[in-house]
Tab-separated table of C-alpha atoms and ligand atoms in Angstrom:
chain	number	residue	atom	x	y	z
K	1	UNK	CA	18.939	-3.553	-19.478
K	2	UNK	CA	19.038	-5.179	-16.057
K	3	UNK	CA	17.351	-8.538	-15.557
K	4	UNK	CA	16.414	-7.505	-12.031
K	5	UNK	CA	15.792	-3.966	-10.793
K	6	UNK	CA	15.038	-3.213	-7.178
K	7	UNK	CA	14.005	0.329	-6.354
K	8	UNK	CA	13.280	1.624	-2.877
K	9	UNK	CA	12.176	-1.787	-1.634
K	10	UNK	CA	10.801	-1.831	1.902
K	11	UNK	CA	9.400	-4.789	3.797
K	12	UNK	CA	7.776	-5.224	7.156
K	13	UNK	CA	6.065	-8.349	8.462
K	14	UNK	CA	2.631	-7.864	10.062
K	15	UNK	CA	2.965	-4.069	10.147
K	16	UNK	CA	5.874	-4.372	12.545
K	17	UNK	CA	9.103	-2.414	12.077
K	18	UNK	CA	10.834	-2.637	8.727
K	19	UNK	CA	13.211	-5.535	8.120
K	20	UNK	CA	14.163	-4.077	4.714
K	21	UNK	CA	14.442	-0.347	4.156
K	22	UNK	CA	14.918	1.527	0.876
K	23	UNK	CA	16.828	-1.236	-0.917
K	24	UNK	CA	17.924	-0.352	-4.456
K	25	UNK	CA	20.194	-2.285	-6.793
K	26	UNK	CA	20.230	-3.899	-10.231
K	27	UNK	CA	21.434	-7.278	-11.412
K	28	UNK	CA	22.467	-7.714	-15.022
K	29	UNK	CA	21.803	-10.800	-17.062
K	30	UNK	CA	24.538	-13.391	-16.459
K	31	UNK	CA	25.912	-11.739	-13.309
K	32	UNK	CA	26.876	-13.747	-10.231
K	33	UNK	CA	26.071	-11.541	-7.240
K	34	UNK	CA	26.463	-12.370	-3.557
K	35	UNK	CA	24.508	-10.790	-0.747
K	36	UNK	CA	26.406	-10.846	2.504
K	37	UNK	CA	25.472	-9.731	5.968
K	38	UNK	CA	25.000	-11.029	9.496
K	39	UNK	CA	22.098	-13.198	10.595
K	40	UNK	CA	18.926	-11.122	10.755
K	41	UNK	CA	20.171	-8.556	8.207
K	42	UNK	CA	17.238	-9.363	5.918
K	43	UNK	CA	18.923	-11.526	3.271
K	44	UNK	CA	16.243	-14.249	3.206
K	45	UNK	CA	13.479	-11.682	3.212
K	46	UNK	CA	15.075	-9.933	0.238
K	47	UNK	CA	15.100	-13.153	-1.807
K	48	UNK	CA	11.499	-13.877	-0.783
K	49	UNK	CA	10.442	-10.441	-2.056
K	50	UNK	CA	12.044	-11.132	-5.443
K	51	UNK	CA	9.994	-14.264	-6.110
K	52	UNK	CA	7.024	-12.855	-4.148
K	53	UNK	CA	7.003	-15.604	-1.536
K	54	UNK	CA	6.192	-12.647	0.707
K	55	UNK	CA	4.346	-9.462	-0.151
K	56	UNK	CA	6.260	-6.295	-0.925
K	57	UNK	CA	5.468	-3.386	1.423
K	58	UNK	CA	7.123	-0.490	-0.464
K	59	UNK	CA	9.000	0.222	-3.665
K	60	UNK	CA	9.423	-1.832	-6.789
K	61	UNK	CA	10.866	-5.168	-7.819
K	62	UNK	CA	11.092	-5.443	-11.601
K	63	UNK	CA	12.130	-8.808	-13.003
K	64	UNK	CA	12.490	-9.431	-16.714
K	65	UNK	CA	10.480	-6.239	-17.364
K	66	UNK	CA	7.571	-7.334	-15.152
K	67	UNK	CA	6.520	-5.466	-12.002
K	68	UNK	CA	6.635	-8.256	-9.459
K	69	UNK	CA	4.542	-6.305	-6.908
K	70	UNK	CA	1.425	-6.358	-9.024
K	71	UNK	CA	1.510	-9.810	-10.635
K	72	UNK	CA	-1.683	-11.829	-10.461
K	73	UNK	CA	-1.889	-15.548	-9.786
K	74	UNK	CA	-1.187	-16.785	-13.306
K	75	UNK	CA	1.660	-14.432	-14.116
K	76	UNK	CA	3.071	-15.081	-10.662
K	77	UNK	CA	3.336	-18.763	-11.561
K	78	UNK	CA	5.131	-17.709	-14.728
K	79	UNK	CA	7.533	-15.573	-12.694
K	80	UNK	CA	8.378	-18.535	-10.488
K	81	UNK	CA	9.139	-20.820	-13.418
K	82	UNK	CA	11.732	-18.203	-14.394
K	83	UNK	CA	13.262	-18.108	-10.915
K	84	UNK	CA	14.863	-21.216	-9.392
K	85	UNK	CA	15.425	-21.495	-5.634
K	86	UNK	CA	18.161	-23.245	-3.662
K	87	UNK	CA	17.763	-23.534	0.121
K	88	UNK	CA	20.066	-23.946	3.103
K	89	UNK	CA	18.350	-27.171	4.160
K	90	UNK	CA	17.953	-28.449	0.570
K	91	UNK	CA	14.171	-28.887	0.965
K	92	UNK	CA	14.121	-32.201	-0.893
K	93	UNK	CA	11.467	-34.875	-0.512
K	94	UNK	CA	13.530	-37.453	1.428
K	95	UNK	CA	11.658	-40.607	0.371
K	96	UNK	CA	11.785	-39.761	-3.332
K	97	UNK	CA	14.760	-40.591	-5.504
K	98	UNK	CA	17.253	-38.047	-6.773
K	99	UNK	CA	15.807	-38.044	-10.275
K	100	UNK	CA	12.249	-37.710	-8.944
K	101	UNK	CA	13.269	-34.753	-6.801
K	102	UNK	CA	14.897	-33.038	-9.756
K	103	UNK	CA	11.881	-33.526	-12.001
K	104	UNK	CA	9.704	-32.312	-9.135
K	105	UNK	CA	11.239	-28.862	-9.704
K	106	UNK	CA	9.330	-28.409	-12.895
K	107	UNK	CA	6.702	-31.040	-13.083
K	108	UNK	CA	5.751	-31.312	-9.429
K	109	UNK	CA	2.170	-32.257	-10.130
K	110	UNK	CA	3.355	-35.495	-11.704
K	111	UNK	CA	5.376	-36.669	-8.732
K	112	UNK	CA	2.899	-36.973	-5.914
K	113	UNK	CA	3.705	-40.686	-5.634
K	114	UNK	CA	6.836	-42.741	-5.817
K	115	UNK	CA	7.510	-44.651	-9.004
K	116	UNK	CA	5.892	-42.243	-11.410
K	117	UNK	CA	8.973	-41.737	-13.537
K	118	UNK	CA	7.197	-43.283	-16.513
K	119	UNK	CA	4.966	-40.212	-16.673
K	120	UNK	CA	7.853	-38.020	-17.801
K	121	UNK	CA	8.848	-37.597	-21.407
K	122	UNK	CA	12.274	-38.675	-22.586
K	123	UNK	CA	13.163	-35.038	-23.101
K	124	UNK	CA	12.269	-34.152	-19.524
K	125	UNK	CA	14.338	-37.046	-18.203
K	126	UNK	CA	17.248	-36.236	-20.496
K	127	UNK	CA	17.412	-32.688	-19.137
K	128	UNK	CA	17.394	-34.024	-15.560
K	129	UNK	CA	20.193	-36.505	-16.317
K	130	UNK	CA	22.183	-33.841	-18.120
K	131	UNK	CA	22.107	-31.655	-14.991
K	132	UNK	CA	22.962	-34.556	-12.669
K	133	UNK	CA	25.876	-35.452	-14.875
K	134	UNK	CA	27.121	-31.850	-14.928
K	135	UNK	CA	26.904	-31.831	-11.138
K	136	UNK	CA	28.717	-35.157	-10.797
K	137	UNK	CA	25.883	-37.104	-9.143
K	138	UNK	CA	24.442	-39.027	-12.087
K	139	UNK	CA	25.411	-42.334	-10.481
K	140	UNK	CA	23.063	-41.582	-7.560
K	141	UNK	CA	20.029	-40.869	-9.752
K	142	UNK	CA	17.963	-43.778	-8.432
K	143	UNK	CA	18.939	-43.507	-4.773
K	144	UNK	CA	16.578	-42.009	-2.244
K	145	UNK	CA	17.679	-38.514	-1.299
K	146	UNK	CA	17.883	-39.388	2.383
K	147	UNK	CA	20.754	-41.771	1.558
K	148	UNK	CA	22.974	-38.970	0.254
K	149	UNK	CA	25.456	-36.730	2.053
K	150	UNK	CA	24.627	-33.063	2.598
K	151	UNK	CA	26.851	-31.937	-0.261
K	152	UNK	CA	25.245	-34.442	-2.619
K	153	UNK	CA	21.760	-33.369	-1.504
K	154	UNK	CA	22.581	-29.753	-2.226
K	155	UNK	CA	23.681	-30.713	-5.736
K	156	UNK	CA	20.252	-32.305	-6.166
K	157	UNK	CA	18.813	-29.012	-4.930
K	158	UNK	CA	20.755	-27.130	-7.599
K	159	UNK	CA	19.639	-29.528	-10.341
K	160	UNK	CA	16.019	-29.109	-9.225
K	161	UNK	CA	16.371	-25.327	-9.317
K	162	UNK	CA	17.764	-25.452	-12.859
K	163	UNK	CA	15.447	-28.064	-14.386
K	164	UNK	CA	13.005	-25.457	-15.632
K	165	UNK	CA	15.801	-23.461	-17.307
K	166	UNK	CA	15.173	-20.326	-15.227
K	167	UNK	CA	16.654	-16.930	-16.004
K	168	UNK	CA	17.582	-16.369	-12.365
K	169	UNK	CA	18.494	-18.657	-9.506
K	170	UNK	CA	18.165	-17.444	-5.917
K	171	UNK	CA	20.295	-19.317	-3.369
K	172	UNK	CA	19.542	-18.776	0.306
K	173	UNK	CA	22.639	-19.681	2.351
K	174	UNK	CA	23.360	-22.731	0.149
K	175	UNK	CA	26.507	-23.739	2.056
K	176	UNK	CA	25.615	-22.736	5.611
K	177	UNK	CA	24.977	-26.365	6.640
K	178	UNK	CA	28.039	-27.828	4.899
K	179	UNK	CA	31.668	-28.420	5.874
K	180	UNK	CA	34.366	-26.398	4.067
K	181	UNK	CA	35.180	-29.145	1.608
K	182	UNK	CA	31.556	-29.696	0.530
K	183	UNK	CA	31.038	-25.936	0.493
K	184	UNK	CA	33.811	-25.523	-2.039
K	185	UNK	CA	32.363	-28.283	-4.224
K	186	UNK	CA	28.927	-26.649	-4.135
K	187	UNK	CA	30.209	-23.147	-4.919
K	188	UNK	CA	32.428	-24.450	-7.743
K	189	UNK	CA	29.492	-26.316	-9.277
K	190	UNK	CA	27.076	-23.437	-8.814
K	191	UNK	CA	29.429	-20.987	-10.483
K	192	UNK	CA	30.365	-23.318	-13.302
K	193	UNK	CA	26.908	-24.551	-14.237
K	194	UNK	CA	25.211	-21.137	-14.067
K	195	UNK	CA	27.995	-19.592	-16.140
K	196	UNK	CA	27.769	-22.347	-18.707
K	197	UNK	CA	23.978	-22.137	-18.962
K	198	UNK	CA	23.970	-18.329	-18.852
K	199	UNK	CA	21.816	-18.224	-15.720
K	200	UNK	CA	22.001	-15.181	-13.451
K	201	UNK	CA	22.771	-16.028	-9.835
K	202	UNK	CA	21.967	-14.211	-6.590
K	203	UNK	CA	23.445	-15.952	-3.541
K	204	UNK	CA	23.015	-15.212	0.158
K	205	UNK	CA	26.209	-15.937	2.041
K	206	UNK	CA	27.659	-14.959	5.347
K	207	UNK	CA	31.328	-15.635	4.601
K	208	UNK	CA	33.003	-12.626	2.964
K	209	UNK	CA	35.911	-14.731	1.634
K	210	UNK	CA	33.572	-17.053	-0.241
K	211	UNK	CA	31.683	-14.114	-1.710
K	212	UNK	CA	34.980	-12.508	-2.808
K	213	UNK	CA	36.155	-15.669	-4.495
K	214	UNK	CA	33.074	-16.407	-6.586
K	215	UNK	CA	31.145	-13.200	-7.206
K	216	UNK	CA	31.171	-10.620	-9.955
K	217	UNK	CA	29.769	-8.223	-7.367
K	218	UNK	CA	28.936	-8.158	-3.668
K	219	UNK	CA	26.024	-6.445	-1.979
K	220	UNK	CA	26.426	-5.922	1.752
K	221	UNK	CA	23.266	-5.859	3.824
K	222	UNK	CA	23.046	-4.749	7.436
K	223	UNK	CA	19.898	-4.161	9.480
K	224	UNK	CA	17.800	-4.150	6.340
K	225	UNK	CA	19.874	-1.623	4.421
K	226	UNK	CA	22.412	-1.848	1.601
K	227	UNK	CA	25.766	-0.858	3.107
K	228	UNK	CA	27.976	-1.951	0.218
K	229	UNK	CA	27.574	-2.554	-3.504
K	230	UNK	CA	30.738	-3.242	-5.431
K	231	UNK	CA	33.474	-5.662	-6.312
K	232	UNK	CA	36.114	-5.273	-3.654
K	233	UNK	CA	34.485	-5.735	-0.273
K	234	UNK	CA	37.008	-5.021	2.477
K	235	UNK	CA	37.089	-7.381	5.419
K	236	UNK	CA	37.329	-4.384	7.755
K	237	UNK	CA	33.861	-3.282	6.624
K	238	UNK	CA	32.363	-6.546	7.840
K	239	UNK	CA	30.728	-5.370	11.039
X	301	ADP	P1	18.756	-13.119	7.268
X	301	ADP	O1	18.378	-14.007	6.131
X	301	ADP	O2	19.754	-12.079	6.886
X	301	ADP	O3	19.167	-13.892	8.477
X	301	ADP	P2	15.911	-12.653	7.567
X	301	ADP	O4	15.376	-12.078	6.325
X	301	ADP	O5	15.722	-14.121	7.810
X	301	ADP	O6	17.458	-12.276	7.680
X	301	ADP	O7	15.306	-11.887	8.803
X	301	ADP	C1	15.309	-10.464	8.904
X	301	ADP	C2	14.405	-10.076	10.056
X	301	ADP	O8	13.060	-10.355	9.712
X	301	ADP	C3	14.682	-10.798	11.349
X	301	ADP	O9	14.517	-9.887	12.401
X	301	ADP	C4	13.605	-11.876	11.392
X	301	ADP	O10	13.273	-12.227	12.709
X	301	ADP	C5	12.456	-11.182	10.693
X	301	ADP	N1	11.574	-12.153	10.014
X	301	ADP	C6	11.940	-13.045	9.058
X	301	ADP	N2	10.884	-13.757	8.635
X	301	ADP	C7	9.824	-13.304	9.350
X	301	ADP	C8	8.443	-13.642	9.370
X	301	ADP	N3	7.944	-14.609	8.575
X	301	ADP	N4	7.649	-12.965	10.226
X	301	ADP	C9	8.141	-12.014	11.027
X	301	ADP	N5	9.426	-11.635	11.056
X	301	ADP	C10	10.267	-12.270	10.224
X	302	ADP	P1	16.688	-19.447	7.945
X	302	ADP	O1	17.661	-18.377	8.389
X	302	ADP	O2	17.332	-20.782	7.704
X	302	ADP	O3	15.774	-19.019	6.858
X	302	ADP	P2	15.053	-18.776	10.191
X	302	ADP	O4	15.113	-19.418	11.528
X	302	ADP	O5	15.532	-17.384	9.987
X	302	ADP	O6	15.766	-19.785	9.199
X	302	ADP	O7	13.548	-18.800	9.653
X	302	ADP	C1	12.800	-19.988	9.636
X	302	ADP	C2	11.355	-19.609	9.319
X	302	ADP	O8	10.825	-18.804	10.378
X	302	ADP	C3	11.222	-18.774	8.062
X	302	ADP	O9	10.098	-19.217	7.327
X	302	ADP	C4	11.033	-17.349	8.539
X	302	ADP	O10	10.231	-16.601	7.662
X	302	ADP	C5	10.354	-17.553	9.871
X	302	ADP	N1	10.727	-16.503	10.832
X	302	ADP	C6	11.959	-16.032	11.074
X	302	ADP	N2	11.932	-15.052	11.993
X	302	ADP	C7	10.632	-14.917	12.343
X	302	ADP	C8	9.946	-14.074	13.259
X	302	ADP	N3	10.556	-13.146	13.986
X	302	ADP	N4	8.606	-14.201	13.339
X	302	ADP	C9	7.956	-15.115	12.607
X	302	ADP	N5	8.549	-15.935	11.739
X	302	ADP	C10	9.874	-15.853	11.609
């Protein structure tokens, strides 16, 4: 049984022309799948439909046996605790520390002010430190996020996405703002930690080579349509 099923998904913003058209694919539990395609292909929109950050215009998104289209407020919150998000621009709170940002991923309501670490249980903090250690940034736990490099900030972003032990993590162009060296570090960590924790991963990328290297499967998107779904994406198809 697939963890994520997408069937005939269509999306238009404000009743304008469709930016996604008749998208269908499945993602199995534990798979690492990349979505590749040029800017404007609809990759971000596709991820936003999966966690219902935007409304779904047509078709079905079924996650963990729930019809995402029809979820009400409370079950929608539940859906989002099962889906972690990683962003191109990290989306951290710059004046908070690393550890506060990570805990924010699950327990956001407790971190409206600086210096509220004491409100977290030992277990909550242990999980956060475990992730930071796995990602090689434990030593920066008490630094403000705006003192870290881009690559380090993205590792904080990954830890925050994983703090709630989600079933799925959606990564929207996680390396698009990083140099090649930091990009490799991020992709290595992302692959390793999600594999180890058994978390399914769906990653938007625009570099075919990176997708080839890390993914179990690649989905090619162009002008809102699936143009490829398989393991061996040929560079010549990258139009
Ligand atoms: P990608 O992530 O592949 O670059 P996007 O999903 O960001 O693609 O964008 C696909 C198309 O949808 C683009 O034409 C973009 O301008 C449009 N779009 C994205 N977000 C919005 C929005 N909030 N309102 C209107 N149009 C949008
Ligand atoms: P990114 O590719 O990093 O997501 P974008 O510039 O595509 O950045 O989008 C930034 C924000 O602007 C997003 O929230 C997106 O939904 C919105 N957006 C993108 N295209 C449009 C558009 N044509 N009309 C309205 N909003 C848009």
